[in-house]
Short mmCIF file of C-alpha atoms in Angstrom, two decimals:
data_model
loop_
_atom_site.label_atom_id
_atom_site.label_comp_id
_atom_site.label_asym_id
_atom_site.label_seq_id
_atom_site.Cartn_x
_atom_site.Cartn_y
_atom_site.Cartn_z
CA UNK A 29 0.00 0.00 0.00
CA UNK A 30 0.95 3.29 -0.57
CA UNK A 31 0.09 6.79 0.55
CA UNK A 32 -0.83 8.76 -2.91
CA UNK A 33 -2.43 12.35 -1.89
CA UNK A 34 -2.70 14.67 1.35
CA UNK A 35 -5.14 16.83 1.81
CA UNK A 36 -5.08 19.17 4.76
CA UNK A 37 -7.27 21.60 6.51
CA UNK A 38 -6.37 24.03 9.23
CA UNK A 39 -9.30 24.27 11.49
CA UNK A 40 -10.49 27.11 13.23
CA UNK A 41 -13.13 28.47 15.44
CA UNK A 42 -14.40 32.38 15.31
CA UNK A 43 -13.37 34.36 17.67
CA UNK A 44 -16.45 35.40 20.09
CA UNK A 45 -14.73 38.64 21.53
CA UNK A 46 -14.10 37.36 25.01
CA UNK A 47 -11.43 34.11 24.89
CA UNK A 48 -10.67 31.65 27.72
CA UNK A 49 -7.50 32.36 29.69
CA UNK A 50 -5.69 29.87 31.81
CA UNK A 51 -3.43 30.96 33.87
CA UNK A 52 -1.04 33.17 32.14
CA UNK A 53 -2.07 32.57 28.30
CA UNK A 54 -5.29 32.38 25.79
CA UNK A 55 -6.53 28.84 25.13
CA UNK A 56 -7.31 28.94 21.37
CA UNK A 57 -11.16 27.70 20.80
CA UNK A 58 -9.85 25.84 18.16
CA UNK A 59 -6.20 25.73 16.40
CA UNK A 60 -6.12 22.60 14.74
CA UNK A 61 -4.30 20.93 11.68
CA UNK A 62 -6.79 18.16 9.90
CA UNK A 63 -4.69 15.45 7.57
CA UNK A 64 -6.62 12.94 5.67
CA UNK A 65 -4.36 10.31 3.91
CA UNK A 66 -5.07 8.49 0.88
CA UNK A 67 -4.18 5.68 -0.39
CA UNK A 68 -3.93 3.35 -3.66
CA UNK A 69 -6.21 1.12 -2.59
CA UNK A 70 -8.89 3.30 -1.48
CA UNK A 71 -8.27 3.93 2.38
CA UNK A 72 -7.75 6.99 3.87
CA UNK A 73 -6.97 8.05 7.16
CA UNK A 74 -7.28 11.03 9.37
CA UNK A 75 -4.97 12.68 12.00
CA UNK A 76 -5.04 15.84 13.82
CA UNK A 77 -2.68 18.10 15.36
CA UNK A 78 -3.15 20.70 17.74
CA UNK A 79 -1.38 23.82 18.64
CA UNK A 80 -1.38 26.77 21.26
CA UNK A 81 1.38 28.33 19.16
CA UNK A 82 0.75 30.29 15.79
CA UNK A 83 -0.74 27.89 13.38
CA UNK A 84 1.39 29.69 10.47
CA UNK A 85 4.60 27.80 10.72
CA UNK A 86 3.18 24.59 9.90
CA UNK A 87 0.93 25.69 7.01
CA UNK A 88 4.42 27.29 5.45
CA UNK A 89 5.47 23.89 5.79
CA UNK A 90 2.91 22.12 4.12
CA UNK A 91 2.85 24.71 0.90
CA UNK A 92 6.31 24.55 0.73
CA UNK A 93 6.96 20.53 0.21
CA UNK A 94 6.89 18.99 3.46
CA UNK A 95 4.12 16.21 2.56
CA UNK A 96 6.48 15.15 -0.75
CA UNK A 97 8.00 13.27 2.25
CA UNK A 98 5.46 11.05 2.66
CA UNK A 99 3.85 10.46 -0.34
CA UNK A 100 4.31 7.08 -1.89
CA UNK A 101 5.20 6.17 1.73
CA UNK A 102 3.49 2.49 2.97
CA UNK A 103 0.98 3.80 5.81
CA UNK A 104 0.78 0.00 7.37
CA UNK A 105 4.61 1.18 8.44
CA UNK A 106 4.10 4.28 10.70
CA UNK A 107 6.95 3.33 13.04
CA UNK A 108 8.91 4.36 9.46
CA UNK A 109 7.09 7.46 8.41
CA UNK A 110 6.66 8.65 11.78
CA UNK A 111 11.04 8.72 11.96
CA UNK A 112 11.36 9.58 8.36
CA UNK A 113 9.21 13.04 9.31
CA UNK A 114 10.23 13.52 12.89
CA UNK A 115 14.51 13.18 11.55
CA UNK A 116 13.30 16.44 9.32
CA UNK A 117 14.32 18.46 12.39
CA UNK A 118 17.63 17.15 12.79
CA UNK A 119 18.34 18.03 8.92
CA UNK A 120 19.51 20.28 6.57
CA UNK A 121 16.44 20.42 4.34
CA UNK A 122 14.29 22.02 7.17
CA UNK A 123 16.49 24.93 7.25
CA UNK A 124 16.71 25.59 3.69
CA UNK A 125 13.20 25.41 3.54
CA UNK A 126 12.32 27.41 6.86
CA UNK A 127 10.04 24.28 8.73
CA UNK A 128 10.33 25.34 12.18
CA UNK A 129 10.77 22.14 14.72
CA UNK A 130 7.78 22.62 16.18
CA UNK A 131 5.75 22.68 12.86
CA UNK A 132 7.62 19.68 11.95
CA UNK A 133 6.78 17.77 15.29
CA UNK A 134 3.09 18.73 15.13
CA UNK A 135 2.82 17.25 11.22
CA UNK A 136 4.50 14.30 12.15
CA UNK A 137 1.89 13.88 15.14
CA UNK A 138 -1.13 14.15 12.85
CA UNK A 139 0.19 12.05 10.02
CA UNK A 140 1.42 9.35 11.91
CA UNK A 141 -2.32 9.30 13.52
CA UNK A 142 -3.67 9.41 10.20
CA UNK A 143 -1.57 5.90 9.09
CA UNK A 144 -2.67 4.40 12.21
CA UNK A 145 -6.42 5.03 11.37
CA UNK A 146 -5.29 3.41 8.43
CA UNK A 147 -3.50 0.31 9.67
CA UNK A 148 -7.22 0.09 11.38
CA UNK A 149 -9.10 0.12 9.12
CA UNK A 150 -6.95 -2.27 6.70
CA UNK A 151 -7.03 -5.00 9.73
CA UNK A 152 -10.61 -4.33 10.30
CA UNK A 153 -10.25 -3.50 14.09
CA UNK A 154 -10.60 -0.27 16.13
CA UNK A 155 -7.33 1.09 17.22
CA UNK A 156 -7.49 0.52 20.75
CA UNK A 157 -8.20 -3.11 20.57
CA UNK A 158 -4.55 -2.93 18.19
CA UNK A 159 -2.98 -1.29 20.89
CA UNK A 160 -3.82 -4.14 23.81
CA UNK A 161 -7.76 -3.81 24.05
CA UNK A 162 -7.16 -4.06 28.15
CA UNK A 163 -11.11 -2.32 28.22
CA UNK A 164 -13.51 -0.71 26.03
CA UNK A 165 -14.59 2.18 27.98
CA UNK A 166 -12.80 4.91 29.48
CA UNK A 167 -13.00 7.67 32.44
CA UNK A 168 -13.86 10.76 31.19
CA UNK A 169 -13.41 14.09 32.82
CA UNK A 170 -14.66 17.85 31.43
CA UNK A 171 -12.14 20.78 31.34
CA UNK A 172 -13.77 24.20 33.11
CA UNK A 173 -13.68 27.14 35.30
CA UNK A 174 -11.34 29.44 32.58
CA UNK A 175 -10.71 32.56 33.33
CA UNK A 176 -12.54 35.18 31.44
CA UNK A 177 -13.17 38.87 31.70
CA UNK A 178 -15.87 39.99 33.47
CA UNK A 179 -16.36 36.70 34.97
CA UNK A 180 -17.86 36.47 38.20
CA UNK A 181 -18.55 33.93 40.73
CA UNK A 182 -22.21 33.88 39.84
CA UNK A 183 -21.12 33.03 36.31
CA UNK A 184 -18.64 29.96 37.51
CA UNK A 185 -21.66 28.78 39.38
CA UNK A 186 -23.67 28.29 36.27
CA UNK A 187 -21.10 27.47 34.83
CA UNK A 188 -20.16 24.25 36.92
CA UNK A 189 -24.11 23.64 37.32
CA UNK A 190 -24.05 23.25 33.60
CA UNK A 191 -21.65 20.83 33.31
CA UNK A 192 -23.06 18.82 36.46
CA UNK A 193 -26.34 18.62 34.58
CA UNK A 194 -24.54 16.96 31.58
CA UNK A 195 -23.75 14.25 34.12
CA UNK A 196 -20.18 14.45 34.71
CA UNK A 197 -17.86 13.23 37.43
CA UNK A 198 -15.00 14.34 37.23
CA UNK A 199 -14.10 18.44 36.40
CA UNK A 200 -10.91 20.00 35.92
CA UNK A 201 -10.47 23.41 37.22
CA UNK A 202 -8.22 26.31 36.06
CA UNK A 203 -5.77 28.12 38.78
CA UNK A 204 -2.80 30.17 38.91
CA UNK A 205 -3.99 33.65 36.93
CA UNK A 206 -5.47 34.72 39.88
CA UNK A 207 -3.59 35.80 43.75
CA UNK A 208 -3.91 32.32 45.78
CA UNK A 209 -6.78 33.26 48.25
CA UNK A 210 -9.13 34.44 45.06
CA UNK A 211 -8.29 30.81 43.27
CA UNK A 212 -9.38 29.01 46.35
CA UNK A 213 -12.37 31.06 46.82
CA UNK A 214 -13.29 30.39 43.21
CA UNK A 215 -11.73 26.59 43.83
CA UNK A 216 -13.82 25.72 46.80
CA UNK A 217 -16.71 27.01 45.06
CA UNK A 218 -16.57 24.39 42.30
CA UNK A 219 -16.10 21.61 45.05
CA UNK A 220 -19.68 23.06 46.70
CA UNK A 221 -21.41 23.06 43.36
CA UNK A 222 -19.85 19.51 42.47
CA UNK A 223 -20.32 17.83 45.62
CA UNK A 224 -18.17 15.82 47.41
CA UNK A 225 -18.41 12.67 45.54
CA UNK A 226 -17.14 13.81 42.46
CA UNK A 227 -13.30 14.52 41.16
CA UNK A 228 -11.98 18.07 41.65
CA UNK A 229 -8.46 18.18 39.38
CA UNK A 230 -6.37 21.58 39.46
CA UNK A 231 -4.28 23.05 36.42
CA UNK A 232 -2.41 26.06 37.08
CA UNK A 233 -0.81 25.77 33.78
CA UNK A 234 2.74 26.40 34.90
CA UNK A 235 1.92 29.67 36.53
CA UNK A 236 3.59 29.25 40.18
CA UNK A 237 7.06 29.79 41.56
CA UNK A 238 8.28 26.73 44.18
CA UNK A 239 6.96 28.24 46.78
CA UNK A 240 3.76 29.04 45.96
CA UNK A 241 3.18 25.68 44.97
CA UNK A 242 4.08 24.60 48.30
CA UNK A 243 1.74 27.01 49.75
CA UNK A 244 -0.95 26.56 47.17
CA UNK A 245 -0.73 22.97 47.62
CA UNK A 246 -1.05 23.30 51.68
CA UNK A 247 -4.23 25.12 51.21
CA UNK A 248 -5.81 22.70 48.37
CA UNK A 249 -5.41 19.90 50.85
CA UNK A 250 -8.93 20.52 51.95
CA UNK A 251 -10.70 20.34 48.89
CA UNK A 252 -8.97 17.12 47.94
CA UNK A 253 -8.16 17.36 44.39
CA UNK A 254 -7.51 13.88 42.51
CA UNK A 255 -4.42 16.10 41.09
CA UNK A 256 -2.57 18.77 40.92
CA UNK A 257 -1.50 19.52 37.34
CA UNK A 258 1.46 21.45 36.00
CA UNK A 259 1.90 23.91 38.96
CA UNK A 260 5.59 25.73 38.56
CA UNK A 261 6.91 27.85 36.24
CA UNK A 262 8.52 26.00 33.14
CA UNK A 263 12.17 26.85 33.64
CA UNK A 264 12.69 24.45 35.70
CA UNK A 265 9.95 22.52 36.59
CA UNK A 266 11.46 18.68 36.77
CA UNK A 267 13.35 19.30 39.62
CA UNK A 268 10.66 21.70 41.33
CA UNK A 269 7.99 19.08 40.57
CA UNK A 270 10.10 16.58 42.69
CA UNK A 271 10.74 18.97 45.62
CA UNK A 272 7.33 19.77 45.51
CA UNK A 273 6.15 16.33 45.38
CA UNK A 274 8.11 15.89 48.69
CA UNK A 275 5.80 18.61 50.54
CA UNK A 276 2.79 17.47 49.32
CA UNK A 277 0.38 14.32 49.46
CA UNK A 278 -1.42 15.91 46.23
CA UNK A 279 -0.19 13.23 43.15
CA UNK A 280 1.29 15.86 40.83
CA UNK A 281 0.48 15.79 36.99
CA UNK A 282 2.26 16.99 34.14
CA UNK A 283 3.79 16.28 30.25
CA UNK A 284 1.55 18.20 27.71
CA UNK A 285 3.89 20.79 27.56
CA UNK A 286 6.92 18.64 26.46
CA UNK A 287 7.68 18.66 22.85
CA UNK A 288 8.77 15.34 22.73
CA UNK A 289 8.79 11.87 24.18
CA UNK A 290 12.27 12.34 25.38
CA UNK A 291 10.63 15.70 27.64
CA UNK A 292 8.17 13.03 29.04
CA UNK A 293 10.91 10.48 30.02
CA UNK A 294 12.87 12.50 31.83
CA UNK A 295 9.67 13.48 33.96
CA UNK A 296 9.49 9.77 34.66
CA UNK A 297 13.13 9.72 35.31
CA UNK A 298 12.86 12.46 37.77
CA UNK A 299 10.29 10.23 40.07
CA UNK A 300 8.53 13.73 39.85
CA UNK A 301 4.52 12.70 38.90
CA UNK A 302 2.08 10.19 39.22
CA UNK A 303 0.11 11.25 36.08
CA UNK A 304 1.28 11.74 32.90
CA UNK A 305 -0.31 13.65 30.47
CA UNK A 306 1.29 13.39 26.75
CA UNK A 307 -0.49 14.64 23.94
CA UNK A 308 -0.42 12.79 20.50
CA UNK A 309 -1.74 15.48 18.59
CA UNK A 310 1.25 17.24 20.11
CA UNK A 311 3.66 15.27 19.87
CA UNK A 312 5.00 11.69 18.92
CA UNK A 313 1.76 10.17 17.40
CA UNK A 314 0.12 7.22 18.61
CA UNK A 315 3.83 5.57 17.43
CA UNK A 316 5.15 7.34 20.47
CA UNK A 317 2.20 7.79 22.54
CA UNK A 318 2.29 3.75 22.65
CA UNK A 319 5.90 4.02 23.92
CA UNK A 320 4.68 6.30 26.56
CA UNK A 321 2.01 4.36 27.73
CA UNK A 322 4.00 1.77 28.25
CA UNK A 323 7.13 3.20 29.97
CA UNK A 324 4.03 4.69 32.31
CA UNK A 325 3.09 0.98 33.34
CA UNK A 326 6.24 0.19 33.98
CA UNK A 327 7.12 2.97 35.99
CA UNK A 328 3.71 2.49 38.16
CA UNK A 329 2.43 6.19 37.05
CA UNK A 330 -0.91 6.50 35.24
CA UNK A 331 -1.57 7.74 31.63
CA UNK A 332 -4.35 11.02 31.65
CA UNK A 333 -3.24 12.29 27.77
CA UNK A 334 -4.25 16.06 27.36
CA UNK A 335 -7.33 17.43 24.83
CA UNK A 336 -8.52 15.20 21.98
CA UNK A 337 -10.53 12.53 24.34
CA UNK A 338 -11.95 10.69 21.11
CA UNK A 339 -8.12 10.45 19.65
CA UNK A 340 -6.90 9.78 23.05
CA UNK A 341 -9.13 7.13 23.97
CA UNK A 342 -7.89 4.66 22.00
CA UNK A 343 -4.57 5.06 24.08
CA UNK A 344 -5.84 4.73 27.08
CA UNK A 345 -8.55 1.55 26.74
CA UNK A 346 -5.28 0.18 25.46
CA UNK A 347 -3.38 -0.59 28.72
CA UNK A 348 -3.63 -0.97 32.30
CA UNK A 349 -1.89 2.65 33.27
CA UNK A 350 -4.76 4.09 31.25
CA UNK A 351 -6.48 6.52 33.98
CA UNK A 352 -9.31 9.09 32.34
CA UNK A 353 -9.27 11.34 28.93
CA UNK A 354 -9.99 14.98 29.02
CA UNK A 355 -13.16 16.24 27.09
CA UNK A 356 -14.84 19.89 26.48
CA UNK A 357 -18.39 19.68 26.24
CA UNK A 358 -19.25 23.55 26.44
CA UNK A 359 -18.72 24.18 22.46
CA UNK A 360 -18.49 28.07 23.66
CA UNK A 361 -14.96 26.44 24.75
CA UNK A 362 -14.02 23.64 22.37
CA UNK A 363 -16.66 23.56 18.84
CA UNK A 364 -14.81 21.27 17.56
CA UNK A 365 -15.58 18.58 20.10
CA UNK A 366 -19.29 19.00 19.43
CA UNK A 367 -19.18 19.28 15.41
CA UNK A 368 -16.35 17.73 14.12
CA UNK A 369 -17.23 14.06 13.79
CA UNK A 370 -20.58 12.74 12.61
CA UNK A 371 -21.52 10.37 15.92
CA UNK A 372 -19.02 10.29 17.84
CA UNK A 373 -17.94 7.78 21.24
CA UNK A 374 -20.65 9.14 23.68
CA UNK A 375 -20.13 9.80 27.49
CA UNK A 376 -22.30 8.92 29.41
CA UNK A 377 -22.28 9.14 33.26
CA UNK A 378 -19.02 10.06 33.47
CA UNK A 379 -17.29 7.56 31.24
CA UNK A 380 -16.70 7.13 27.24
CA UNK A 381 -17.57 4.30 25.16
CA UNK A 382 -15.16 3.39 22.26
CA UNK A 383 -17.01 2.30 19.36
CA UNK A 384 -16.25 -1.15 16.98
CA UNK A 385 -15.90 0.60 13.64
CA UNK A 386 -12.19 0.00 12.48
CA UNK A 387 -9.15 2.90 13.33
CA UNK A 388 -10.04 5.58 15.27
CA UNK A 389 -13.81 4.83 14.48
CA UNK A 390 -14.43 8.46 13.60
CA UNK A 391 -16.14 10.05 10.80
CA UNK A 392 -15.34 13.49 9.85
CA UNK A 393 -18.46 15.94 9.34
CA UNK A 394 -18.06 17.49 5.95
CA UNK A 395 -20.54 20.31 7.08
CA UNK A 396 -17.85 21.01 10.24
CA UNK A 397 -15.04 21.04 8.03
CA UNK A 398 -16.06 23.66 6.20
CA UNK A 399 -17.51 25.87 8.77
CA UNK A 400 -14.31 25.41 10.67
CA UNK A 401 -12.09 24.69 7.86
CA UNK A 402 -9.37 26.40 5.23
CA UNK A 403 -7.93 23.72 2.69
CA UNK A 404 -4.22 24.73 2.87
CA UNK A 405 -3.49 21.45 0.47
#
């Protein structure tokens, strides 16, 4: 088999006037590169990749060669095109040709997803039965609580009420833009609204110095989040995560901001977290995202990949550090999420079903992909 044509969309959502913030940056509502392979005998396959960062550098990329690379490339092989795209930063051409390493790691991620949906789909089984198959439903937690301007407490409320209603159990919160007693006033007021039975997770999105954390990890205690996720500063924040994780009994979380497996490693290596959180639309693929997953088991620390919980899904039903996928069901935050695939995995209850169809199981909607969409190639 061979891969003869790429198309590829860059997807993104308008911009309503009044973004999500995290801690310290915008969240885009949608910033997203959409691959679909095809092949000569009729398959094609679909990847995404997903970016905080300007989406310009890879779209240079793509109308300036970069997917000559991988045509006439065998998809069943994505351990081979995966390396033959990711070695593009360690080479001459990129420069010549002005691919920044980020674009390049981010096209790699989405094509390499695209030949596993293939290698799916030509074996006739869903990806996560591929990958091990260890269960065919997964945790499933919603991302909230942004900052915004203007936003008040009354508006969190009905906010987190919201989301309740949909039947969630498990909510992520946002922390760290804000002085420490205002985030725990705004914290505590998601664990009232949620209850006590439910899973309270803080991200502060690399926003704290050491000793915050330390402090802002004293005063969470109460409110006993599952995690604490990415809380110091990113300059050095392997060897801060470990001497925080010595002042605190709050498992510590990180990994989505690494920009490659090797980043992820050496927050294993460091004994540092009991969560990680890789992305494969990020970085690395499912070809390294499987890697990951299995270093995690081996290392006794639990796999929670960030965004994309229908891509991601397939990771984690794969193995037994699989923990819970991250989903955004208020389309004022993530669209894409609710329009992008013609029926989708549901969740339900607090937990995601994978479906049986072959690959990733997902159909694109033709209708979101060009509200959403420009055809770069």
């Amino acid at each position: 088999m061979k891969i003869i044509d790429l198309e590829v969309h860059i997807l993104r959502a308008p911009d309503t006037g009044r973004p999500h913030w995290v801690s310290h940056f915008i969240v885009p509502r949608a910033n997203e590169i959409l691959v679909r392979l095809r092949t000569d005998e009729g398959l094609e396959g679909i990847g995404l990749a997903t970016s905080y960062t300007p989406i310009e550098a890879p779209i240079h990329a793509f109308k300036t060669g970069i997917a000559e690379q991988v045509i006439g490339m065998d998809p069943l092989a994505p351990e081979r095109v995966y390396r033959e795209l990711f070695s593009l930063t360690s080479q001459r051409l990129a420069s010549e040709k002005r691919w920044g390493r980020e674009a390049i790691v981010r096209i790699s991620a989405a094509v390499d997803i695209a030949c596993w949906d293939i290698v799916g789909k030509k074996a006739g089984l869903p990806l996560y039965r591929l990958f091990g198959g260890y269960r065919s439903e997964v945790p499933c937690y919603v991302t909230c609580a942004y900052y915004r301007d203007g936003k008040t407490l009354s508006e969190l409320r009905d906010e987190m009420q919201m989301l309740k209603a949909q039947g969630h159990v498990g909510f992520k919160a946002k922390a760290g833009g804000a002085p420490l007693a205002e985030d725990m006033e705004r914290l505590a007021l998601v664990r009232e609204v949620i209850g006590d039975a439910n899973d309270l997770m803080v991200d502060v999105n690399r926003a704290w110095d050491l000793a915050t954390a330390i402090e802002g990890a004293r005063l969470l205690e109460p409110l006993r989040p599952r995690w604490l996720e990415e809380p110091v500063r990113w300059e050095d924040d392997r060897r801060e995560l470990k001497l925080l994780a010595q002042r605190t009994r709050i498992p510590l979380s990180a990994g989505e901001s690494e920009l490659t497996s090797y980043g992820c490693r050496a927050l294993l290596e460091e004994n540092a977290i009991q969560i990680l959180q890789f992305d494969c639309t990020m970085m690395g693929g499912f070809t390294e995202g499987r890697k990951l997953a299995a270093l995690c088991e081996m290392n006794h620390v639990q796999v929670a990949p960030h965004h994309d919980c229908f891509i991601h899904a397939h990771i984690v039903a794969a193995t037994p550090a699989g923990c819970i996928v991250e989903s955004f069901t208020d389309p004022e935050r993530d669209p894409l999420q609710a329009e992008l695939f013609e029926d989708p995995p549901r969740i339900t209850k607090g937990f995601l079903a994978l479906k049986e169809q072959p690959g990733l199981g997902l159909t694109l909607s033709e209708k979101a992909v060009k509200k959403f969409g420009e055809r770069i190639l």
